[in-house]
Tab-separated table of C-alpha atoms in Angstrom:
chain	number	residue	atom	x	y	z
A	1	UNK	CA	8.153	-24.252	20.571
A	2	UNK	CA	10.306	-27.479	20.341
A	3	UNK	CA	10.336	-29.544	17.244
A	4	UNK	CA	12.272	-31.699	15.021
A	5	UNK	CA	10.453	-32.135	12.041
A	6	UNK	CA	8.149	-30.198	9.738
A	7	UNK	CA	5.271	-31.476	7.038
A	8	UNK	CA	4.200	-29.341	4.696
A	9	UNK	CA	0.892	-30.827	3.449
A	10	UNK	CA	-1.238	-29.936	0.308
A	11	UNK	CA	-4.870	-30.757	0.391
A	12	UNK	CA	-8.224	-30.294	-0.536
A	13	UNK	CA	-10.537	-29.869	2.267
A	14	UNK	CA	-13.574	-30.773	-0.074
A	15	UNK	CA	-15.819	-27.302	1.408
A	16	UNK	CA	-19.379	-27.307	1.347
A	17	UNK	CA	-20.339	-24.680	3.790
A	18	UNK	CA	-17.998	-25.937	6.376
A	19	UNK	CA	-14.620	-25.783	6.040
A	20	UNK	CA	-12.741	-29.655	6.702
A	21	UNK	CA	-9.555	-29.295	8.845
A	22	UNK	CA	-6.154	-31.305	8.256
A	23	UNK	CA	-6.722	-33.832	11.279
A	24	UNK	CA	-9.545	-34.480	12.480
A	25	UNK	CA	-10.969	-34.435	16.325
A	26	UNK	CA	-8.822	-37.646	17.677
A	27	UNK	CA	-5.772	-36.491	15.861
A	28	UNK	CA	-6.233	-38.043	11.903
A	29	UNK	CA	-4.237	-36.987	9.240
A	30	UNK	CA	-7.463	-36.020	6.818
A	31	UNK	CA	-7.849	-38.410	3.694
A	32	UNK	CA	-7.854	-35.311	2.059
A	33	UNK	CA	-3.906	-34.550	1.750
A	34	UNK	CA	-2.589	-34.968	-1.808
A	35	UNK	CA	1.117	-34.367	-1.022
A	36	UNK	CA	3.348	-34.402	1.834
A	37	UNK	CA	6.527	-33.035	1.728
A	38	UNK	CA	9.453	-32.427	4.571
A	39	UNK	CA	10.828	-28.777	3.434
A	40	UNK	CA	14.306	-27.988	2.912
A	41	UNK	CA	16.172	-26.441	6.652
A	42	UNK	CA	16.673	-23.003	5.059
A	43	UNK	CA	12.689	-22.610	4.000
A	44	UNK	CA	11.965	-23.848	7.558
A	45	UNK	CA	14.174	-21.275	9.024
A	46	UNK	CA	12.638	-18.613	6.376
A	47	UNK	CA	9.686	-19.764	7.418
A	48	UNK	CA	9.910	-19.401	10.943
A	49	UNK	CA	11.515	-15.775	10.723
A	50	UNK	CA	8.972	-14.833	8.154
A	51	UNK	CA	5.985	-15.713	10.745
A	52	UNK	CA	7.369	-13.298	13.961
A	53	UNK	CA	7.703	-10.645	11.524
A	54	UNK	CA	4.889	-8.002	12.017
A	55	UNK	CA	5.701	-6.950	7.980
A	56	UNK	CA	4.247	-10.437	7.587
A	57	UNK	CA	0.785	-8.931	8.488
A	58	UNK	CA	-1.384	-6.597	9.058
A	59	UNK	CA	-4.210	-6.444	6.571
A	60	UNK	CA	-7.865	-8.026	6.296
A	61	UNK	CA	-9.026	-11.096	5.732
A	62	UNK	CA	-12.239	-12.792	4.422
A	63	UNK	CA	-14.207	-15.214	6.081
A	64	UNK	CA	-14.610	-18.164	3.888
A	65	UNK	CA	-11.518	-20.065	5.016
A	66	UNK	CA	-10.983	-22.783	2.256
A	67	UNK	CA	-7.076	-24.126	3.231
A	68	UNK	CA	-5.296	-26.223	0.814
A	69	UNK	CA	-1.977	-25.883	2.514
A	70	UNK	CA	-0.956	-26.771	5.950
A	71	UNK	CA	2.247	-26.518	7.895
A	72	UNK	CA	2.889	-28.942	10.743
A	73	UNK	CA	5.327	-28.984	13.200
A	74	UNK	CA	6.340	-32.557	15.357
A	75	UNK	CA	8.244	-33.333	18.103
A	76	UNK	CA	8.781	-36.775	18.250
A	77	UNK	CA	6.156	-37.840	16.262
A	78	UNK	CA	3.982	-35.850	18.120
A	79	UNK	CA	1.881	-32.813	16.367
A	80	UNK	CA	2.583	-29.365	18.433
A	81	UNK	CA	1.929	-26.763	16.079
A	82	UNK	CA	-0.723	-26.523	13.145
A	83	UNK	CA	-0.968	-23.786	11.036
A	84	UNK	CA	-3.064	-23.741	7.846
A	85	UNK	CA	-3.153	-21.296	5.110
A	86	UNK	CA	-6.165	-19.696	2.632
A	87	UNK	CA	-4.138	-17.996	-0.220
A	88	UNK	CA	-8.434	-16.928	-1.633
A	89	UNK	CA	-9.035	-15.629	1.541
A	90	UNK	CA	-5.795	-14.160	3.458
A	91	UNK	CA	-5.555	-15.723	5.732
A	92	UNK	CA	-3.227	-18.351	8.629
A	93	UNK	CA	-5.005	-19.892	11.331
A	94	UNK	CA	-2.804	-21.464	13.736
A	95	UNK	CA	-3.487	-23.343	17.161
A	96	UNK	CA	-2.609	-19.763	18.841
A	97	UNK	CA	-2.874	-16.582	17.407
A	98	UNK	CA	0.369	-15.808	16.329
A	99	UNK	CA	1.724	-12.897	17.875
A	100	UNK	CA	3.025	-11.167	14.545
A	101	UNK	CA	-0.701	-11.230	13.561
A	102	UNK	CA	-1.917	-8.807	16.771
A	103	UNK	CA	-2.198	-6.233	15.108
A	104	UNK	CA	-4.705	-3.131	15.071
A	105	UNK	CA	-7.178	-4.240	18.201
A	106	UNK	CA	-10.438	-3.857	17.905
A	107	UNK	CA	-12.892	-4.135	21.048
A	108	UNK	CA	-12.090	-4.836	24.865
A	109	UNK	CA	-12.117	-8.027	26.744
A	110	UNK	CA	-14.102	-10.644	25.459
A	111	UNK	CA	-15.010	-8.638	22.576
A	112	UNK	CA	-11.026	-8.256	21.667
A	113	UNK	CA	-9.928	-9.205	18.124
A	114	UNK	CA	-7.443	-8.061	15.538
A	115	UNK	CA	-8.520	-6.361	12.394
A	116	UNK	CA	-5.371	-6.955	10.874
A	117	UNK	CA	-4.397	-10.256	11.459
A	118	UNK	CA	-4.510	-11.551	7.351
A	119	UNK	CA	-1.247	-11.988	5.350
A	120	UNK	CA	0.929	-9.096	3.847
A	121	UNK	CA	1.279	-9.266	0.090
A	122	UNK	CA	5.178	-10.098	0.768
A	123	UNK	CA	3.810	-12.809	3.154
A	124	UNK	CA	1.502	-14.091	0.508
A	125	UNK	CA	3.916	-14.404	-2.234
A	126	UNK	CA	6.440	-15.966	-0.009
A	127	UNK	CA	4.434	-19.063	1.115
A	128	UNK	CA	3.079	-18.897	-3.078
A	129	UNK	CA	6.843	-19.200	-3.253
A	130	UNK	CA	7.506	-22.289	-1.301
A	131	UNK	CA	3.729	-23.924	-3.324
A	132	UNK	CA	5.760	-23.167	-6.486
A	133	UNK	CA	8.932	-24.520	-5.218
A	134	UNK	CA	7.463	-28.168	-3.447
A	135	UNK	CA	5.130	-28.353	-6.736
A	136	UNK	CA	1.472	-27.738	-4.722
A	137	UNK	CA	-1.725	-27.347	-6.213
A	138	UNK	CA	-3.352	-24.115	-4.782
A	139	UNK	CA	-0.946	-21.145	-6.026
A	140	UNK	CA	-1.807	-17.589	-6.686
């Protein structure tokens, strides 16, 4: 994936039975977003490692799906890569699976999913990390 900037966004998706996403249909930034910041290169490239690691997940997730954090990465202005994160519920949901989160398959064909596909506890507290660091609202 090419890119030359990242966002990290904090928000609050306002959920009342169904969860509000950081842009909307045409491409909005939500008026939800409290704080925007452009990370620092080395917890981009953290980042980035930390996501292709397998160690990264691997265990369950719950349903709910309330994200106040979102990671967005642009190529020329343009969004290519969403990926937004529930700390209550375990889980990263990115415009593709990501391939570090394929892990223990469950079912065949259309029926295929992946059991384990919520954050490690390392995982967790790293991306608590970078909330703590860039000041956001929804920590552990």
């Amino acid at each position: 994936m090419a890119f030359d900037q990242v966002v990290f966004y904090d928000y609050n998706d306002g959920y009342h039975g169904e969860p509000r996403r950081l842009f909307d249909r045409a491409g909005n930034l939500s008026e939800l977003v409290t704080k925007s910041v452009e990370p620092e290169a080395e917890d981009v490239k953290a980042l980035l490692a930390a996501l292709t690691e397998k160690s990264s997940f691997g265990q369950a997730f719950a349903y709910c799906f309330d994200p106040h954090f979102a990671i967005v990465f642009y190529e020329k202005g343009c969004n290519v890569q969403t990926i937004e994160v529930c700390l209550d519920c375990n889980r990263v949901e990115a415009g593709y699976l990501l391939p570090a989160q394929k892990q223990h398959p469950q079912g065949e064909g259309d029926c295929l999913y992946y059991a384990g596909s919520g954050m490690s506890e390392s995982f967790q507290l790293f991306i608590n990390g970078l909330l703590i660091k860039y000041g956001f609202s929804n920590q552990l």
